[in-house]
mmCIF file of C-alpha atoms in Angstrom:
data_model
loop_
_atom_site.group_PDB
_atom_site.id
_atom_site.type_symbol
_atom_site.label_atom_id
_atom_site.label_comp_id
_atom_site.label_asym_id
_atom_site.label_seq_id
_atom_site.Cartn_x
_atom_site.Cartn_y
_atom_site.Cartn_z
ATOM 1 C CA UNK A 15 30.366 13.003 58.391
ATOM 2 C CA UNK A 16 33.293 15.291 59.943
ATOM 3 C CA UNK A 17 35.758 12.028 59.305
ATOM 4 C CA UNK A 18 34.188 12.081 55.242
ATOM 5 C CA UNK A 19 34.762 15.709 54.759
ATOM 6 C CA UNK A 20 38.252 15.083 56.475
ATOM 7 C CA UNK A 21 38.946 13.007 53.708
ATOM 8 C CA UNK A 22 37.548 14.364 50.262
ATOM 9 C CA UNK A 23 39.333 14.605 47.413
ATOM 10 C CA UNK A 24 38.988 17.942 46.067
ATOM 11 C CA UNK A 25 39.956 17.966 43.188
ATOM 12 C CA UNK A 26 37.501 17.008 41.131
ATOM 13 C CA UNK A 27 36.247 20.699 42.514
ATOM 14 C CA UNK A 28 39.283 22.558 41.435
ATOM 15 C CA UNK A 29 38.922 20.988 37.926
ATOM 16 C CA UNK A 30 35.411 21.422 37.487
ATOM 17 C CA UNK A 31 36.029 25.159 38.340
ATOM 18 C CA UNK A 32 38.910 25.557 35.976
ATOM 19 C CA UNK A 33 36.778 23.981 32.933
ATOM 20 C CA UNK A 34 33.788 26.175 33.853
ATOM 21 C CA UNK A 35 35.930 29.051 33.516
ATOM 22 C CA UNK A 36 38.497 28.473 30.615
ATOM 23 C CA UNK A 37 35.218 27.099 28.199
ATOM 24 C CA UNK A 38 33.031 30.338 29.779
ATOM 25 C CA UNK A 39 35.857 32.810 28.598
ATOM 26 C CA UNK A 40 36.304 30.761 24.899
ATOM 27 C CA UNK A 41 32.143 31.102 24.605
ATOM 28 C CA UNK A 42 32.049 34.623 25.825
ATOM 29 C CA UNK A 43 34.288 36.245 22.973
ATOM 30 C CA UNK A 44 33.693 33.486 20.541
ATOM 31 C CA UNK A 45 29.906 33.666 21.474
ATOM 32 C CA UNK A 46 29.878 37.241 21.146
ATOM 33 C CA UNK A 47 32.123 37.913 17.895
ATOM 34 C CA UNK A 48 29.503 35.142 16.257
ATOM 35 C CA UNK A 49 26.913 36.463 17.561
ATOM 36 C CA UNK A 50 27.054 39.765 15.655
ATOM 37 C CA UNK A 51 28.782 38.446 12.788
ATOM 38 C CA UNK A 52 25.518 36.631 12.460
ATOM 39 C CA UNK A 53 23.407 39.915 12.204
ATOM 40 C CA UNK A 54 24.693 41.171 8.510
ATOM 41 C CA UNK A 55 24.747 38.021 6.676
ATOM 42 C CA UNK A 56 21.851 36.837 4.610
ATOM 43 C CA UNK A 57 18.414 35.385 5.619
ATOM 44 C CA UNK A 58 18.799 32.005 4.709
ATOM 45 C CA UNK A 59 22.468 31.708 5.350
ATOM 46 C CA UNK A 60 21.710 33.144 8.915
ATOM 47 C CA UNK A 61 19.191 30.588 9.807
ATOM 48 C CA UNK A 62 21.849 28.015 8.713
ATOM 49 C CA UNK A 63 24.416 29.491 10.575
ATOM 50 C CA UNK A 64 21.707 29.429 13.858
ATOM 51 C CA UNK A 65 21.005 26.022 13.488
ATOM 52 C CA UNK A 66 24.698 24.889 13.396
ATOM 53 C CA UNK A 67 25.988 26.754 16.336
ATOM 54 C CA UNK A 68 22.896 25.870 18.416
ATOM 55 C CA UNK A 69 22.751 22.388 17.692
ATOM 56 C CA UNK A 70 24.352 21.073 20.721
ATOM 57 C CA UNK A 71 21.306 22.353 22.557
ATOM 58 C CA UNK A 72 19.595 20.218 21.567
ATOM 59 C CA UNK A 73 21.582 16.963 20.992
ATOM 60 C CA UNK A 74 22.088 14.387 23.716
ATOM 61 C CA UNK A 75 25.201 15.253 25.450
ATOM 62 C CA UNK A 76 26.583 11.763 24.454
ATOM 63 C CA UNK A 77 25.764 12.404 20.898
ATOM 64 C CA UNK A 78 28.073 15.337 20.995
ATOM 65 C CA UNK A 79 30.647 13.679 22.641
ATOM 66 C CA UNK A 80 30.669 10.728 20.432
ATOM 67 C CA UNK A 81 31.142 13.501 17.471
ATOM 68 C CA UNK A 82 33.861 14.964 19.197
ATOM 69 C CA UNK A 83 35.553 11.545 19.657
ATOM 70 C CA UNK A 84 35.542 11.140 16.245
ATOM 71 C CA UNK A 85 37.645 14.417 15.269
ATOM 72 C CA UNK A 86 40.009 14.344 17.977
ATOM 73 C CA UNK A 87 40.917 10.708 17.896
ATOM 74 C CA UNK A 88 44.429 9.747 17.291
ATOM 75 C CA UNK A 89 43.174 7.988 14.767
ATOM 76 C CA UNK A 90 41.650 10.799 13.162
ATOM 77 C CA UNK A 91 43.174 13.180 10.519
ATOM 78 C CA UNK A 92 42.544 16.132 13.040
ATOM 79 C CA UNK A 93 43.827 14.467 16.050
ATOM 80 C CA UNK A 94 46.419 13.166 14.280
ATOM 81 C CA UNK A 95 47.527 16.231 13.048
ATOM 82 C CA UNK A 96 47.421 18.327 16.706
ATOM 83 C CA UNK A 97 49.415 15.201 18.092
ATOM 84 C CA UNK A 98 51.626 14.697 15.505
ATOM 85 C CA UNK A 99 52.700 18.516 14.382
ATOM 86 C CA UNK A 100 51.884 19.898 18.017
ATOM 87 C CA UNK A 101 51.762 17.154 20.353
ATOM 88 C CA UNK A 102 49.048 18.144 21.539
ATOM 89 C CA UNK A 103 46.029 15.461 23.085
ATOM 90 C CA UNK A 104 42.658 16.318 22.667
ATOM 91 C CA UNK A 105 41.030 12.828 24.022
ATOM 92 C CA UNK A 106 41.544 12.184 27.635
ATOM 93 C CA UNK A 107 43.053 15.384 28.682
ATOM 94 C CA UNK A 108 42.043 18.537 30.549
ATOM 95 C CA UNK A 109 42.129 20.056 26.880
ATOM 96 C CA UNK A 110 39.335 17.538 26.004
ATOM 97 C CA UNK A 111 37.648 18.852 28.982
ATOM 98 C CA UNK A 112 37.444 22.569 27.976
ATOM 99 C CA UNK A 113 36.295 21.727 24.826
ATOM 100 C CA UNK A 114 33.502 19.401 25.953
ATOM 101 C CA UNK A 115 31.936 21.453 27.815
ATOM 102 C CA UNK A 116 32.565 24.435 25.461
ATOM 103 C CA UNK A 117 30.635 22.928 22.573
ATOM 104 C CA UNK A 118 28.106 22.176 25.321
ATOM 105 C CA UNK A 119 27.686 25.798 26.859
ATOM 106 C CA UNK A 120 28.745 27.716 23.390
ATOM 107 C CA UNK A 121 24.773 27.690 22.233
ATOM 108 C CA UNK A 122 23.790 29.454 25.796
ATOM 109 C CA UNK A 123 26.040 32.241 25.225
ATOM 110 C CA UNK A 124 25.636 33.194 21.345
ATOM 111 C CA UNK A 125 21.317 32.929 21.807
ATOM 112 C CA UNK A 126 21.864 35.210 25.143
ATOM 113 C CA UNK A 127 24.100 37.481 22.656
ATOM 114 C CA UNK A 128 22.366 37.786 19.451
ATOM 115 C CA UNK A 129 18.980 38.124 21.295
ATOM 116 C CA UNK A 130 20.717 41.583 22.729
ATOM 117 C CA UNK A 131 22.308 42.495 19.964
ATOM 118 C CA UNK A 132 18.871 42.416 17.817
ATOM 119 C CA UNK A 133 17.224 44.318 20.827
ATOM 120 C CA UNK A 134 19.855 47.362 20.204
ATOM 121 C CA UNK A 135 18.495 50.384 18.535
ATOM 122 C CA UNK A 136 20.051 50.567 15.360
ATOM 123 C CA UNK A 137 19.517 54.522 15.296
ATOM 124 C CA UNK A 138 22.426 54.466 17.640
ATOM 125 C CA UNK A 139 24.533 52.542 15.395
ATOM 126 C CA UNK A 140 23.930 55.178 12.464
ATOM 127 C CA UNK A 141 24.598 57.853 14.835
ATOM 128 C CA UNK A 142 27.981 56.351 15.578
ATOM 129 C CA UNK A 143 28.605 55.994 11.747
ATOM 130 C CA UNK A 144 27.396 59.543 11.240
ATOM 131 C CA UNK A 145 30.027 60.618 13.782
ATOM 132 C CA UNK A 146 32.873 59.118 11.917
ATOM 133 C CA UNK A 147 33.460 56.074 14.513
ATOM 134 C CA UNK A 148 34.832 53.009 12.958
ATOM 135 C CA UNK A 149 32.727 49.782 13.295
ATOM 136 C CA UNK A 150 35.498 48.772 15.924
ATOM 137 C CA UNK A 151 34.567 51.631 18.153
ATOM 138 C CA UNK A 152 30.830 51.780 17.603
ATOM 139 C CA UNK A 153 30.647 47.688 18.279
ATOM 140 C CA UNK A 154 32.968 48.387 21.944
ATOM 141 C CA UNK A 155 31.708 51.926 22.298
ATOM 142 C CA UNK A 156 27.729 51.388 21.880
ATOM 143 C CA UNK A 157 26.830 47.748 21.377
ATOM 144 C CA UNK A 158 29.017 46.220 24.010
ATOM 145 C CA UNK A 159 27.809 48.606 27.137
ATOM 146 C CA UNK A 160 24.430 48.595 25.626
ATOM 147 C CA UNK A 161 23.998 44.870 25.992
ATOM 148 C CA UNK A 162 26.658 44.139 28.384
ATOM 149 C CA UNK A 163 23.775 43.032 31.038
ATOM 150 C CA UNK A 164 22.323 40.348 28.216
ATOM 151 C CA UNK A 165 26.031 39.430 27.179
ATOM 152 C CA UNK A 166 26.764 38.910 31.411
ATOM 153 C CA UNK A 167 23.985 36.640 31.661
ATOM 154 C CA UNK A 168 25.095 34.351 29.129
ATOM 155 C CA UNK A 169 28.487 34.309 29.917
ATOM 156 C CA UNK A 170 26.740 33.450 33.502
ATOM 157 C CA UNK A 171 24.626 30.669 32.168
ATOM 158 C CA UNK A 172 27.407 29.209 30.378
ATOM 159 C CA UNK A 173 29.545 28.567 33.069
ATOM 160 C CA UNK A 174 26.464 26.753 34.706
ATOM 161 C CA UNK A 175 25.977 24.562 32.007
ATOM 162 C CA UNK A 176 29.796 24.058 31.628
ATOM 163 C CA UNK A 177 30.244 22.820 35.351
ATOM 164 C CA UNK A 178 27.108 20.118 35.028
ATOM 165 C CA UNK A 179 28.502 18.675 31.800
ATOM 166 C CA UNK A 180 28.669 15.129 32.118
ATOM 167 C CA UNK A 181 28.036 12.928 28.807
ATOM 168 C CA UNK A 182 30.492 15.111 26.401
ATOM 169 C CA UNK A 183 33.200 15.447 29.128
ATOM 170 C CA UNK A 184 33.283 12.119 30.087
ATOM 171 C CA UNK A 185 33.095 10.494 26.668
ATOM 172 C CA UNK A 186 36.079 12.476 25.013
ATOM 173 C CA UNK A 187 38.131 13.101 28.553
ATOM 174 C CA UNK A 188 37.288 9.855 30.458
ATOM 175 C CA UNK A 189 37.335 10.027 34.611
ATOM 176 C CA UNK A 190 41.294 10.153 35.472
ATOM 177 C CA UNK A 191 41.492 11.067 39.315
ATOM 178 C CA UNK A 192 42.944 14.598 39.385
ATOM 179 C CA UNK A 193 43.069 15.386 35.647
ATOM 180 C CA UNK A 194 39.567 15.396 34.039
ATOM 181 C CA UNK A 195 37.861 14.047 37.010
ATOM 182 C CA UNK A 196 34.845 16.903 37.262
ATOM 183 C CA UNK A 197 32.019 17.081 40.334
ATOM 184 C CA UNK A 198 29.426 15.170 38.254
ATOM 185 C CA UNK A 199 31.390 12.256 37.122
ATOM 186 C CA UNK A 200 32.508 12.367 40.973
ATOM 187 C CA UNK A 201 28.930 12.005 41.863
ATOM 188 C CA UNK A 202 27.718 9.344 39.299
ATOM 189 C CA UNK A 203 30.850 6.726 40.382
ATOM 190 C CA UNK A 204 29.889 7.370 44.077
ATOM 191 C CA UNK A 205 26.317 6.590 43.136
ATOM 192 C CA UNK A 206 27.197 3.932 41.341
ATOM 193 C CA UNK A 207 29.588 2.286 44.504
ATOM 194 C CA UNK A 208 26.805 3.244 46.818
ATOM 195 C CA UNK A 209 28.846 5.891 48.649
ATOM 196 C CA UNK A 210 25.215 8.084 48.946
ATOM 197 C CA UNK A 211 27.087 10.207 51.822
ATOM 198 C CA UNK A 212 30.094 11.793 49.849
ATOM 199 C CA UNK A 213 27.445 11.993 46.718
ATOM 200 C CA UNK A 214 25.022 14.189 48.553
ATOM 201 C CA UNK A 215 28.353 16.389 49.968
ATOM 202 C CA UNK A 216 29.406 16.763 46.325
ATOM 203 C CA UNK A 217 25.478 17.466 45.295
ATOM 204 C CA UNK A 218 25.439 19.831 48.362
ATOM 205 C CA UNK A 219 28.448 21.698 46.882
ATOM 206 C CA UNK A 220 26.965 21.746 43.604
ATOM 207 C CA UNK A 221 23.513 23.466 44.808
ATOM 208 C CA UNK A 222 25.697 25.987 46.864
ATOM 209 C CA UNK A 223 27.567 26.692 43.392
ATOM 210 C CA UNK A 224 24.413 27.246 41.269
ATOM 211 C CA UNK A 225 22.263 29.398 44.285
ATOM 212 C CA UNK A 226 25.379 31.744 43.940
ATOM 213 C CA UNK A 227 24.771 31.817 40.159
ATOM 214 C CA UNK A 228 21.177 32.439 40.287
ATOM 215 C CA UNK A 229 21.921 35.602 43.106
ATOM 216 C CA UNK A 230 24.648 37.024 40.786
ATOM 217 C CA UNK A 231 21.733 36.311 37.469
ATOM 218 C CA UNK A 232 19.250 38.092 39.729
ATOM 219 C CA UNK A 233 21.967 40.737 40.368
ATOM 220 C CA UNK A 234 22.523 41.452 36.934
ATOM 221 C CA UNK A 235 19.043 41.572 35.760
ATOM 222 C CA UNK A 236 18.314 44.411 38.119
#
């Protein structure tokens, strides 16, 4: 045990950290901004709108990832375009990482948001309005701290579901040893060589990772 420990690459840790939090910080403001956006356009466009951005919920991991493959292929006007004008690789890369697990964890985050942002009593909103504020200051002055404990929890929950990707991350990044490498796809190939010893050390580490989350959820809900 001591001589396995001794011995583990960590790095799939350090990456799986550093996609958790770059993809939670791209769903928190991207999640949020959406998420009351969403509140002053039409009905029908609205329900649209939900359904779109909370698709990958729903869809098999791999589903998404094979989608994802598709646009940022090098084969692929879009990849094509970030590779050729920016030289920038989507597929494969940390990048591809991030966004895996983005698209995974984005529908977490904008639900968690909009379902605060409809709680809010709009009578504080007019106020605001009444008092001259601009919709700037009334949506960072009185919707932000209002919901802030909703909008936490999400960003929370997102992170969790951003460090357990597997199927999206590992279709459009692959498993590269120290590059998009990530705790899950570290567990499956142990699994798969029979290594059960350094699998349940990396499923030990992930438990100890997502009791901390559920303290700081618990935390926040108080």
């Amino acid at each position: 045990m001591n001589n396995v420990l001794a011995h583990l690459d960590w790095s799939p840790f350090f990456i799986t950290l550093k996609i958790g939090l770059f993809s939670t910080i791209i769903c928190f403001f991207l999640g949020v901004l959406l998420a009351y956006v969403s509140l002053y356009m039409n009905k029908r466009i609205m329900a649209v709108f939900d359904s779109i951005l909370t698709l990958p919920m729903v869809l098999p991991p791999t589903v998404v990832g094979f989608f994802l493959l598709l646009i940022f292929s090098r084969r692929r006007p879009v990849g094509m375009f970030l590779y050729g004008h920016f030289h920038i690789k989507i597929v494969q890369s940390f990048a591809g990482c991030v966004i895996a697990a983005f698209i995974i964890a984005f529908p977490l985050m904008y639900k968690n948001a909009k379902s605060a942002f409809l709680q809010l009593d709009k009578n504080l909103i007019y106020a605001g309005r009444t008092l001259g504020l601009s919709e700037f200051k009334i949506f960072f002055k009185i919707v932000c701290p209002i919901a802030s404990p909703s909008l936490f929890s999400g960003a929370i929950l997102s992170f969790a579901r951003a460090i357990g990707e597997y199927g999206a991350t590992s279709m459009l990044a692959g498993n590269i040893s120290g590059k998009t490498s990530t705790i899950s796809q570290q567990i499956a190939i142990l699994v798969q060589n029979q290594n059960y010893l350094e699998a349940g050390i990396w499923v030990a580490i992930v438990l100890f990772i997502v009791f901390l989350i559920m303290l700081l959820m618990e935390y926040i809900q108080r």
